[in-house]
């Protein structure tokens, strides 16, 4: 067995894995509608909304595509400070949507004042932003950005990729006035990959009604029509939805506040450890509570470290994209505990002790 400290996929509780083995049911059966009906209020609690949460059988990237296709008619502003903001921009372009980009240096957040400046007298249908940039380990000040945008352009919708933070960090969708918040099953929700969830505001649905070509698979209006019947437009990953029900019960039993506090404590522990041995990539004040990106200082050979850990039954992540080998990443999300992380850091210290030329 390998213990995962990846920023997704993460370890799944055996009970939740087992829930996938439920006998198959038809997705148009009353039993499935009942399952959807039980899951919906729990999903709303976790995503901080009283509106609606769609369940998509896709990974989170599919809902990046859904978000822009359903609400952008003329112009979109994409805030970028790492690889997943970059991906969202590419998704918009691949769909032929006119998009401007706001770039912040990797390691830095996108700041509200930069977003306002990027408007430059222009009108945007929507602003897209990544809440937790998994490549750099930066958490963006999404609440402040939403407030800033609402102050100068109240009809601009706010689209948030919270793939690596929703379920591990508080993101109050309704009170921040967000319009689309998307996430994947395999990160803080600690489920197997294969599902994605989107909280969607009334405003976003109204906007979708004005858009002629929203596509079919990710059409919010179709999702809405079917959700009203506790259904999905096409055949969903039924087994994963059984697992989702079990996991949502576990998350709410832990308590959302307790869950967020556990993630804060884990992040503090990993950051303190990383600063004692290496250096952090993300700017102070904007460091993620779910993933830490660590600079490979002191001549650390990241592939060698990863190989050593693999031999000990532990998996951490190399740097993402252009940060590969210059950084490595420790995911601390989902069901991971402080004790798991203590075991990880001890094992990394054992590795360092075998590398005399890499002593601090
Ligand atoms: C993992 C990740 C994605 C991609 O999610 P998939 O489920 O692999 O499509 C997008 N954005 C962020 C911030 C991520 O961490």
mmCIF file of C-alpha atoms and ligand atoms in Angstrom:
data_model
loop_
_atom_site.group_PDB
_atom_site.id
_atom_site.type_symbol
_atom_site.label_atom_id
_atom_site.label_comp_id
_atom_site.label_asym_id
_atom_site.label_seq_id
_atom_site.Cartn_x
_atom_site.Cartn_y
_atom_site.Cartn_z
ATOM 1 C CA UNK A 1 0.000 0.000 0.000
ATOM 2 C CA UNK A 2 1.249 3.451 -0.863
ATOM 3 C CA UNK A 3 0.336 6.429 1.270
ATOM 4 C CA UNK A 4 -0.542 9.419 -0.915
ATOM 5 C CA UNK A 5 0.512 12.978 -0.114
ATOM 6 C CA UNK A 6 -0.311 14.180 -3.612
ATOM 7 C CA UNK A 7 -2.418 17.252 -4.322
ATOM 8 C CA UNK A 8 -4.887 14.756 -5.768
ATOM 9 C CA UNK A 9 -5.711 11.971 -6.010
ATOM 10 C CA UNK A 10 -5.612 11.424 -2.247
ATOM 11 C CA UNK A 11 -6.201 8.383 -0.059
ATOM 12 C CA UNK A 12 -9.813 7.271 0.145
ATOM 13 C CA UNK A 13 -11.217 5.836 3.371
ATOM 14 C CA UNK A 14 -11.832 2.054 3.037
ATOM 15 C CA UNK A 15 -15.486 2.512 3.995
ATOM 16 C CA UNK A 16 -15.910 5.004 1.153
ATOM 17 C CA UNK A 17 -14.106 2.739 -1.321
ATOM 18 C CA UNK A 18 -16.455 -0.035 -0.205
ATOM 19 C CA UNK A 19 -19.528 2.123 -0.831
ATOM 20 C CA UNK A 20 -18.695 1.951 -4.560
ATOM 21 C CA UNK A 21 -19.385 -1.776 -4.456
ATOM 22 C CA UNK A 22 -23.116 -1.198 -3.881
ATOM 23 C CA UNK A 23 -25.203 -3.217 -6.324
ATOM 24 C CA UNK A 24 -25.882 -1.320 -9.526
ATOM 25 C CA UNK A 25 -29.118 0.614 -9.869
ATOM 26 C CA UNK A 26 -30.654 2.282 -12.899
ATOM 27 C CA UNK A 27 -29.995 6.005 -13.145
ATOM 28 C CA UNK A 28 -33.685 6.575 -13.956
ATOM 29 C CA UNK A 29 -34.864 4.481 -10.989
ATOM 30 C CA UNK A 30 -36.570 5.868 -7.855
ATOM 31 C CA UNK A 31 -33.614 4.545 -5.825
ATOM 32 C CA UNK A 32 -31.232 6.766 -7.766
ATOM 33 C CA UNK A 33 -33.472 9.824 -7.431
ATOM 34 C CA UNK A 34 -33.575 9.189 -3.667
ATOM 35 C CA UNK A 35 -29.786 8.955 -3.565
ATOM 36 C CA UNK A 36 -29.477 12.265 -5.449
ATOM 37 C CA UNK A 37 -32.026 13.800 -3.098
ATOM 38 C CA UNK A 38 -29.993 12.747 -0.051
ATOM 39 C CA UNK A 39 -26.718 13.994 -1.513
ATOM 40 C CA UNK A 40 -27.885 17.460 -2.669
ATOM 41 C CA UNK A 41 -28.399 19.156 0.734
ATOM 42 C CA UNK A 42 -25.070 17.789 1.983
ATOM 43 C CA UNK A 43 -23.264 19.101 -1.116
ATOM 44 C CA UNK A 44 -24.868 22.509 -0.591
ATOM 45 C CA UNK A 45 -23.664 22.621 3.011
ATOM 46 C CA UNK A 46 -20.112 21.739 2.063
ATOM 47 C CA UNK A 47 -19.991 24.288 -0.772
ATOM 48 C CA UNK A 48 -21.644 27.026 1.294
ATOM 49 C CA UNK A 49 -24.664 27.605 -0.893
ATOM 50 C CA UNK A 50 -28.421 27.436 -0.664
ATOM 51 C CA UNK A 51 -28.765 27.544 -4.463
ATOM 52 C CA UNK A 52 -27.765 24.283 -6.205
ATOM 53 C CA UNK A 53 -24.818 21.981 -6.824
ATOM 54 C CA UNK A 54 -24.543 20.052 -10.103
ATOM 55 C CA UNK A 55 -22.818 16.684 -10.213
ATOM 56 C CA UNK A 56 -20.824 16.097 -13.374
ATOM 57 C CA UNK A 57 -19.287 12.800 -14.439
ATOM 58 C CA UNK A 58 -16.008 14.342 -15.526
ATOM 59 C CA UNK A 59 -12.937 15.690 -13.863
ATOM 60 C CA UNK A 60 -12.841 19.303 -12.655
ATOM 61 C CA UNK A 61 -11.419 20.596 -15.924
ATOM 62 C CA UNK A 62 -14.725 19.720 -17.586
ATOM 63 C CA UNK A 63 -16.416 22.239 -15.314
ATOM 64 C CA UNK A 64 -13.790 24.895 -16.128
ATOM 65 C CA UNK A 65 -15.119 24.456 -19.655
ATOM 66 C CA UNK A 66 -18.737 24.469 -18.459
ATOM 67 C CA UNK A 67 -18.264 27.675 -16.475
ATOM 68 C CA UNK A 68 -16.947 29.735 -19.371
ATOM 69 C CA UNK A 69 -19.270 28.261 -21.996
ATOM 70 C CA UNK A 70 -22.397 28.935 -19.946
ATOM 71 C CA UNK A 71 -21.781 32.538 -18.945
ATOM 72 C CA UNK A 72 -19.427 34.244 -21.401
ATOM 73 C CA UNK A 73 -20.872 35.972 -24.424
ATOM 74 C CA UNK A 74 -18.350 38.642 -25.293
ATOM 75 C CA UNK A 75 -15.407 39.000 -22.914
ATOM 76 C CA UNK A 76 -13.787 37.062 -20.089
ATOM 77 C CA UNK A 77 -10.921 38.026 -17.788
ATOM 78 C CA UNK A 78 -8.823 35.096 -16.547
ATOM 79 C CA UNK A 79 -6.615 35.685 -13.501
ATOM 80 C CA UNK A 80 -3.446 33.608 -13.779
ATOM 81 C CA UNK A 81 -0.735 32.947 -11.196
ATOM 82 C CA UNK A 82 0.179 29.368 -12.038
ATOM 83 C CA UNK A 83 -0.536 26.345 -14.209
ATOM 84 C CA UNK A 84 -4.261 25.937 -13.488
ATOM 85 C CA UNK A 85 -5.102 29.567 -14.267
ATOM 86 C CA UNK A 86 -3.122 29.065 -17.465
ATOM 87 C CA UNK A 87 -5.226 25.986 -18.224
ATOM 88 C CA UNK A 88 -8.486 27.897 -17.710
ATOM 89 C CA UNK A 89 -7.289 30.531 -20.178
ATOM 90 C CA UNK A 90 -6.479 27.778 -22.708
ATOM 91 C CA UNK A 91 -9.913 26.229 -22.146
ATOM 92 C CA UNK A 92 -11.573 29.586 -22.942
ATOM 93 C CA UNK A 93 -9.467 29.990 -26.068
ATOM 94 C CA UNK A 94 -10.140 26.430 -27.206
ATOM 95 C CA UNK A 95 -13.854 27.246 -27.005
ATOM 96 C CA UNK A 96 -13.381 30.352 -29.136
ATOM 97 C CA UNK A 97 -14.238 32.705 -26.275
ATOM 98 C CA UNK A 98 -12.512 36.094 -26.261
ATOM 99 C CA UNK A 99 -10.413 36.127 -23.106
ATOM 100 C CA UNK A 100 -7.950 38.573 -21.614
ATOM 101 C CA UNK A 101 -5.377 37.448 -19.115
ATOM 102 C CA UNK A 102 -4.123 38.994 -15.903
ATOM 103 C CA UNK A 103 -0.756 37.472 -15.033
ATOM 104 C CA UNK A 104 0.834 37.563 -11.634
ATOM 105 C CA UNK A 105 4.298 36.202 -11.055
ATOM 106 C CA UNK A 106 4.240 32.519 -10.046
ATOM 107 C CA UNK A 107 4.427 32.318 -6.252
ATOM 108 C CA UNK A 108 2.438 35.550 -5.909
ATOM 109 C CA UNK A 109 -1.360 35.786 -5.711
ATOM 110 C CA UNK A 110 -3.643 37.720 -8.040
ATOM 111 C CA UNK A 111 -4.460 40.819 -5.979
ATOM 112 C CA UNK A 112 -7.764 42.723 -5.984
ATOM 113 C CA UNK A 113 -6.127 45.997 -7.068
ATOM 114 C CA UNK A 114 -4.499 44.232 -10.049
ATOM 115 C CA UNK A 115 -7.851 42.808 -11.051
ATOM 116 C CA UNK A 116 -9.453 46.269 -10.930
ATOM 117 C CA UNK A 117 -6.596 47.709 -12.966
ATOM 118 C CA UNK A 118 -6.999 44.921 -15.523
ATOM 119 C CA UNK A 119 -10.574 46.071 -16.162
ATOM 120 C CA UNK A 120 -9.180 49.345 -17.540
ATOM 121 C CA UNK A 121 -12.600 50.734 -18.432
ATOM 122 C CA UNK A 122 -13.566 47.557 -20.272
ATOM 123 C CA UNK A 123 -16.608 45.398 -19.502
ATOM 124 C CA UNK A 124 -16.229 41.711 -18.718
ATOM 125 C CA UNK A 125 -19.033 39.151 -18.654
ATOM 126 C CA UNK A 126 -17.045 37.199 -16.086
ATOM 127 C CA UNK A 127 -13.811 36.995 -14.146
ATOM 128 C CA UNK A 128 -12.299 33.534 -13.725
ATOM 129 C CA UNK A 129 -9.954 32.842 -10.837
ATOM 130 C CA UNK A 130 -8.284 29.833 -9.249
ATOM 131 C CA UNK A 131 -8.840 29.847 -5.488
ATOM 132 C CA UNK A 132 -5.961 27.521 -4.636
ATOM 133 C CA UNK A 133 -3.217 27.381 -7.279
ATOM 134 C CA UNK A 134 -1.995 23.805 -6.887
ATOM 135 C CA UNK A 135 1.188 24.371 -8.908
ATOM 136 C CA UNK A 136 2.601 27.164 -6.740
ATOM 137 C CA UNK A 137 0.842 26.546 -3.417
ATOM 138 C CA UNK A 138 -0.771 29.994 -3.455
ATOM 139 C CA UNK A 139 -4.254 30.689 -2.103
ATOM 140 C CA UNK A 140 -5.833 33.679 -3.831
ATOM 141 C CA UNK A 141 -7.876 36.262 -1.891
ATOM 142 C CA UNK A 142 -11.060 35.358 -3.767
ATOM 143 C CA UNK A 143 -13.435 37.028 -1.289
ATOM 144 C CA UNK A 144 -11.617 40.366 -1.668
ATOM 145 C CA UNK A 145 -11.412 40.016 -5.442
ATOM 146 C CA UNK A 146 -15.136 39.275 -5.678
ATOM 147 C CA UNK A 147 -15.915 42.316 -3.536
ATOM 148 C CA UNK A 148 -13.666 44.550 -5.655
ATOM 149 C CA UNK A 149 -15.234 43.359 -8.916
ATOM 150 C CA UNK A 150 -18.763 43.761 -7.524
ATOM 151 C CA UNK A 151 -17.921 47.351 -6.521
ATOM 152 C CA UNK A 152 -17.001 48.434 -10.060
ATOM 153 C CA UNK A 153 -18.989 46.024 -12.235
ATOM 154 C CA UNK A 154 -21.956 44.420 -10.456
ATOM 155 C CA UNK A 155 -23.067 42.388 -13.481
ATOM 156 C CA UNK A 156 -19.696 40.680 -13.955
ATOM 157 C CA UNK A 157 -19.950 37.069 -12.813
ATOM 158 C CA UNK A 158 -17.282 35.495 -10.595
ATOM 159 C CA UNK A 159 -16.117 32.005 -11.607
ATOM 160 C CA UNK A 160 -13.937 30.140 -9.138
ATOM 161 C CA UNK A 161 -11.830 27.015 -9.616
ATOM 162 C CA UNK A 162 -11.686 25.595 -6.090
ATOM 163 C CA UNK A 163 -10.598 22.143 -7.242
ATOM 164 C CA UNK A 164 -7.866 21.749 -4.628
ATOM 165 C CA UNK A 165 -9.488 23.643 -1.748
ATOM 166 C CA UNK A 166 -13.279 23.172 -1.593
ATOM 167 C CA UNK A 167 -14.051 20.800 1.271
ATOM 168 C CA UNK A 168 -10.767 21.625 3.035
ATOM 169 C CA UNK A 169 -10.978 25.406 3.274
ATOM 170 C CA UNK A 170 -14.019 27.594 3.946
ATOM 171 C CA UNK A 171 -15.269 29.294 0.758
ATOM 172 C CA UNK A 172 -18.612 30.928 1.583
ATOM 173 C CA UNK A 173 -20.168 30.889 -1.901
ATOM 174 C CA UNK A 174 -23.368 32.761 -1.048
ATOM 175 C CA UNK A 175 -21.935 35.424 1.237
ATOM 176 C CA UNK A 176 -19.043 36.193 -1.120
ATOM 177 C CA UNK A 177 -21.545 36.495 -3.978
ATOM 178 C CA UNK A 178 -19.807 33.929 -6.198
ATOM 179 C CA UNK A 179 -21.506 32.635 -9.351
ATOM 180 C CA UNK A 180 -19.803 29.370 -10.244
ATOM 181 C CA UNK A 181 -17.561 27.373 -7.931
ATOM 182 C CA UNK A 182 -16.189 24.133 -9.305
ATOM 183 C CA UNK A 183 -14.282 21.288 -7.702
ATOM 184 C CA UNK A 184 -13.211 17.675 -8.302
ATOM 185 C CA UNK A 185 -13.911 14.543 -6.269
ATOM 186 C CA UNK A 186 -10.267 13.426 -5.882
ATOM 187 C CA UNK A 187 -8.894 16.330 -3.872
ATOM 188 C CA UNK A 188 -10.250 17.671 -0.549
ATOM 189 C CA UNK A 189 -13.394 15.535 -0.892
ATOM 190 C CA UNK A 190 -11.130 12.454 -0.675
ATOM 191 C CA UNK A 191 -13.099 10.422 -3.199
ATOM 192 C CA UNK A 192 -11.782 8.513 -6.193
ATOM 193 C CA UNK A 193 -11.434 10.636 -9.355
ATOM 194 C CA UNK A 194 -14.362 10.780 -11.769
ATOM 195 C CA UNK A 195 -16.857 13.297 -10.427
ATOM 196 C CA UNK A 196 -16.871 17.073 -10.382
ATOM 197 C CA UNK A 197 -19.228 19.447 -8.565
ATOM 198 C CA UNK A 198 -20.344 22.987 -9.390
ATOM 199 C CA UNK A 199 -22.222 25.415 -7.174
ATOM 200 C CA UNK A 200 -24.091 27.741 -9.546
ATOM 201 C CA UNK A 201 -25.909 30.980 -8.679
ATOM 202 C CA UNK A 202 -29.296 32.125 -10.006
ATOM 203 C CA UNK A 203 -27.464 34.922 -11.823
ATOM 204 C CA UNK A 204 -25.289 32.420 -13.662
ATOM 205 C CA UNK A 205 -28.367 30.450 -14.745
ATOM 206 C CA UNK A 206 -30.047 33.658 -15.965
ATOM 207 C CA UNK A 207 -26.922 34.439 -17.957
ATOM 208 C CA UNK A 208 -26.873 30.929 -19.458
ATOM 209 C CA UNK A 209 -30.379 31.537 -20.815
ATOM 210 C CA UNK A 210 -28.932 34.347 -22.962
ATOM 211 C CA UNK A 211 -26.134 32.216 -24.422
ATOM 212 C CA UNK A 212 -27.010 30.436 -27.657
ATOM 213 C CA UNK A 213 -24.361 27.691 -27.832
ATOM 214 C CA UNK A 214 -23.531 26.330 -24.416
ATOM 215 C CA UNK A 215 -22.697 22.853 -25.680
ATOM 216 C CA UNK A 216 -24.700 19.846 -24.482
ATOM 217 C CA UNK A 217 -22.739 17.738 -21.995
ATOM 218 C CA UNK A 218 -21.973 20.680 -19.714
ATOM 219 C CA UNK A 219 -25.104 22.780 -20.285
ATOM 220 C CA UNK A 220 -26.164 24.292 -16.942
ATOM 221 C CA UNK A 221 -29.787 24.614 -18.081
ATOM 222 C CA UNK A 222 -29.956 20.875 -18.789
ATOM 223 C CA UNK A 223 -28.254 20.110 -15.466
ATOM 224 C CA UNK A 224 -30.885 22.315 -13.803
ATOM 225 C CA UNK A 225 -33.822 20.705 -15.594
ATOM 226 C CA UNK A 226 -32.646 17.256 -14.465
ATOM 227 C CA UNK A 227 -31.577 18.268 -10.959
ATOM 228 C CA UNK A 228 -35.164 19.395 -10.336
ATOM 229 C CA UNK A 229 -36.061 15.697 -10.792
ATOM 230 C CA UNK A 230 -33.038 14.530 -8.761
ATOM 231 C CA UNK A 231 -31.424 13.287 -11.936
ATOM 232 C CA UNK A 232 -28.577 13.997 -14.338
ATOM 233 C CA UNK A 233 -28.894 14.573 -18.108
ATOM 234 C CA UNK A 234 -26.816 11.516 -19.065
ATOM 235 C CA UNK A 235 -25.713 8.350 -17.228
ATOM 236 C CA UNK A 236 -23.625 9.405 -14.227
ATOM 237 C CA UNK A 237 -20.929 7.409 -12.409
ATOM 238 C CA UNK A 238 -23.532 5.824 -10.117
ATOM 239 C CA UNK A 239 -20.963 3.920 -8.018
ATOM 240 C CA UNK A 240 -19.081 7.105 -7.274
ATOM 241 C CA UNK A 241 -22.288 8.803 -6.160
ATOM 242 C CA UNK A 242 -22.794 6.034 -3.590
ATOM 243 C CA UNK A 243 -19.258 6.773 -2.382
ATOM 244 C CA UNK A 244 -20.052 10.504 -2.399
ATOM 245 C CA UNK A 245 -23.014 9.994 -0.093
ATOM 246 C CA UNK A 246 -20.885 8.073 2.403
ATOM 247 C CA UNK A 247 -18.047 10.595 2.265
ATOM 248 C CA UNK A 248 -20.324 13.637 2.662
ATOM 249 C CA UNK A 249 -21.779 11.992 5.777
ATOM 250 C CA UNK A 250 -18.257 11.533 7.116
ATOM 251 C CA UNK A 251 -17.280 15.136 6.307
ATOM 252 C CA UNK A 252 -20.336 16.543 8.050
ATOM 253 C CA UNK A 253 -19.832 14.191 11.011
ATOM 254 C CA UNK A 254 -16.300 15.536 11.428
ATOM 255 C CA UNK A 255 -17.833 19.037 11.262
ATOM 256 C CA UNK A 256 -16.860 21.541 8.584
ATOM 257 C CA UNK A 257 -15.232 23.945 11.043
ATOM 258 C CA UNK A 258 -13.193 21.095 12.535
ATOM 259 C CA UNK A 259 -12.272 19.897 9.075
ATOM 260 C CA UNK A 260 -11.035 23.371 8.072
ATOM 261 C CA UNK A 261 -9.111 23.677 11.350
ATOM 262 C CA UNK A 262 -7.458 20.295 10.726
ATOM 263 C CA UNK A 263 -6.312 21.514 7.309
ATOM 264 C CA UNK A 264 -4.952 24.726 8.874
ATOM 265 C CA UNK A 265 -2.978 22.748 11.456
ATOM 266 C CA UNK A 266 -1.579 20.375 8.846
ATOM 267 C CA UNK A 267 -0.517 23.306 6.641
ATOM 268 C CA UNK A 268 1.170 25.087 9.546
ATOM 269 C CA UNK A 269 3.068 21.943 10.451
ATOM 270 C CA UNK A 270 4.296 21.340 6.867
ATOM 271 C CA UNK A 271 5.235 25.000 6.365
ATOM 272 C CA UNK A 272 7.243 25.130 9.606
ATOM 273 C CA UNK A 273 9.018 21.926 8.697
ATOM 274 C CA UNK A 274 9.705 23.075 5.126
ATOM 275 C CA UNK A 275 11.129 26.382 6.320
ATOM 276 C CA UNK A 276 13.426 24.613 8.761
ATOM 277 C CA UNK A 277 14.879 22.398 6.004
ATOM 278 C CA UNK A 278 14.192 24.115 2.668
ATOM 279 C CA UNK A 279 12.244 27.226 1.604
ATOM 280 C CA UNK A 280 8.660 27.930 0.607
ATOM 281 C CA UNK A 281 7.694 28.903 -2.928
ATOM 282 C CA UNK A 282 4.487 30.836 -2.204
ATOM 283 C CA UNK A 283 4.482 34.412 -0.918
ATOM 284 C CA UNK A 284 3.855 34.897 2.796
ATOM 285 C CA UNK A 285 0.236 35.624 3.655
ATOM 286 C CA UNK A 286 -1.046 33.688 0.621
ATOM 287 C CA UNK A 287 0.080 30.163 1.427
ATOM 288 C CA UNK A 288 -2.273 27.299 0.744
ATOM 289 C CA UNK A 289 -3.819 25.253 3.523
ATOM 290 C CA UNK A 290 -4.069 22.154 1.333
ATOM 291 C CA UNK A 291 -0.786 21.920 -0.605
ATOM 292 C CA UNK A 292 2.706 23.219 0.105
ATOM 293 C CA UNK A 293 5.154 23.887 -2.731
ATOM 294 C CA UNK A 294 8.715 23.618 -1.427
ATOM 295 C CA UNK A 295 11.861 24.869 -3.150
ATOM 296 C CA UNK A 296 14.446 22.131 -3.735
ATOM 297 C CA UNK A 297 17.271 24.013 -2.007
ATOM 298 C CA UNK A 298 20.565 22.500 -0.705
ATOM 299 C CA UNK A 299 21.111 20.602 -3.964
ATOM 300 C CA UNK A 300 18.138 18.331 -3.382
ATOM 301 C CA UNK A 301 17.555 15.974 -6.325
ATOM 302 C CA UNK A 302 13.774 15.760 -6.402
ATOM 303 C CA UNK A 303 13.528 12.563 -8.536
ATOM 304 C CA UNK A 304 15.880 10.780 -6.100
ATOM 305 C CA UNK A 305 13.834 11.878 -3.104
ATOM 306 C CA UNK A 306 10.642 10.705 -4.805
ATOM 307 C CA UNK A 307 12.247 7.334 -5.556
ATOM 308 C CA UNK A 308 13.423 6.930 -1.963
ATOM 309 C CA UNK A 309 9.949 7.727 -0.646
ATOM 310 C CA UNK A 310 8.346 5.339 -3.146
ATOM 311 C CA UNK A 311 10.545 2.615 -1.650
ATOM 312 C CA UNK A 312 9.055 3.487 1.747
ATOM 313 C CA UNK A 313 5.509 3.311 0.395
ATOM 314 C CA UNK A 314 5.019 7.064 0.278
ATOM 315 C CA UNK A 315 4.103 9.264 -2.664
ATOM 316 C CA UNK A 316 4.610 13.030 -2.836
ATOM 317 C CA UNK A 317 4.511 15.187 -5.983
ATOM 318 C CA UNK A 318 7.236 16.710 -8.073
ATOM 319 C CA UNK A 319 6.889 20.378 -9.019
ATOM 320 C CA UNK A 320 4.218 21.079 -11.626
ATOM 321 C CA UNK A 321 5.120 22.010 -15.192
ATOM 322 C CA UNK A 322 7.948 24.497 -15.282
ATOM 323 C CA UNK A 323 8.534 24.076 -11.531
ATOM 324 C CA UNK A 324 9.420 20.395 -12.000
ATOM 325 C CA UNK A 325 12.611 19.386 -10.135
ATOM 326 C CA UNK A 326 12.993 22.976 -8.849
ATOM 327 C CA UNK A 327 10.237 22.347 -6.328
ATOM 328 C CA UNK A 328 8.321 19.443 -4.821
ATOM 329 C CA UNK A 329 4.842 19.424 -3.372
ATOM 330 C CA UNK A 330 3.255 17.919 -0.305
ATOM 331 C CA UNK A 331 -0.504 17.596 -0.399
ATOM 332 C CA UNK A 332 -2.205 17.861 3.014
ATOM 333 C CA UNK A 333 -5.849 17.505 2.168
ATOM 334 C CA UNK A 334 -8.768 15.139 2.474
ATOM 335 C CA UNK A 335 -8.476 12.544 5.241
ATOM 336 C CA UNK A 336 -4.750 13.068 5.872
ATOM 337 C CA UNK A 337 -3.815 13.566 9.530
ATOM 338 C CA UNK A 338 -1.053 15.402 11.332
ATOM 339 C CA UNK A 339 0.380 12.023 12.395
ATOM 340 C CA UNK A 340 0.601 10.965 8.726
ATOM 341 C CA UNK A 341 2.539 14.143 7.963
ATOM 342 C CA UNK A 342 4.875 13.628 10.911
ATOM 343 C CA UNK A 343 5.679 10.205 9.526
ATOM 344 C CA UNK A 344 6.312 11.730 6.098
ATOM 345 C CA UNK A 345 8.668 14.433 7.338
ATOM 346 C CA UNK A 346 10.601 11.916 9.452
ATOM 347 C CA UNK A 347 11.058 9.764 6.364
ATOM 348 C CA UNK A 348 12.292 12.761 4.322
ATOM 349 C CA UNK A 349 14.750 13.546 7.133
ATOM 350 C CA UNK A 350 15.966 9.927 6.976
ATOM 351 C CA UNK A 351 16.605 10.460 3.264
ATOM 352 C CA UNK A 352 18.489 13.706 3.921
ATOM 353 C CA UNK A 353 20.680 11.899 6.453
ATOM 354 C CA UNK A 354 21.769 9.509 3.677
ATOM 355 C CA UNK A 355 22.871 12.493 1.544
ATOM 356 C CA UNK A 356 25.879 14.011 3.346
ATOM 357 C CA UNK A 357 26.407 16.622 0.607
ATOM 358 C CA UNK A 358 22.834 17.816 1.059
ATOM 359 C CA UNK A 359 23.125 18.615 4.789
ATOM 360 C CA UNK A 360 21.857 22.078 5.640
HETATM 361 C C1 LIG B 1 -6.257 19.288 -9.988
HETATM 362 C C2 LIG B 1 -6.657 20.665 -10.414
HETATM 363 C C3 LIG B 1 -7.360 20.906 -11.597
HETATM 364 C C4 LIG B 1 -7.653 19.812 -12.563
HETATM 365 O O1 LIG B 1 -8.626 19.000 -12.052
HETATM 366 P P1 LIG B 1 -9.019 17.644 -12.796
HETATM 367 O O2 LIG B 1 -10.016 17.053 -11.856
HETATM 368 O O3 LIG B 1 -7.747 16.867 -12.940
HETATM 369 O O4 LIG B 1 -9.570 18.031 -14.117
HETATM 370 C C5 LIG B 1 -7.795 22.177 -11.879
HETATM 371 N N1 LIG B 1 -7.528 23.196 -11.036
HETATM 372 C C6 LIG B 1 -6.843 23.011 -9.903
HETATM 373 C C7 LIG B 1 -6.598 24.175 -9.010
HETATM 374 C C8 LIG B 1 -6.382 21.742 -9.546
HETATM 375 O O5 LIG B 1 -5.709 21.557 -8.413
#
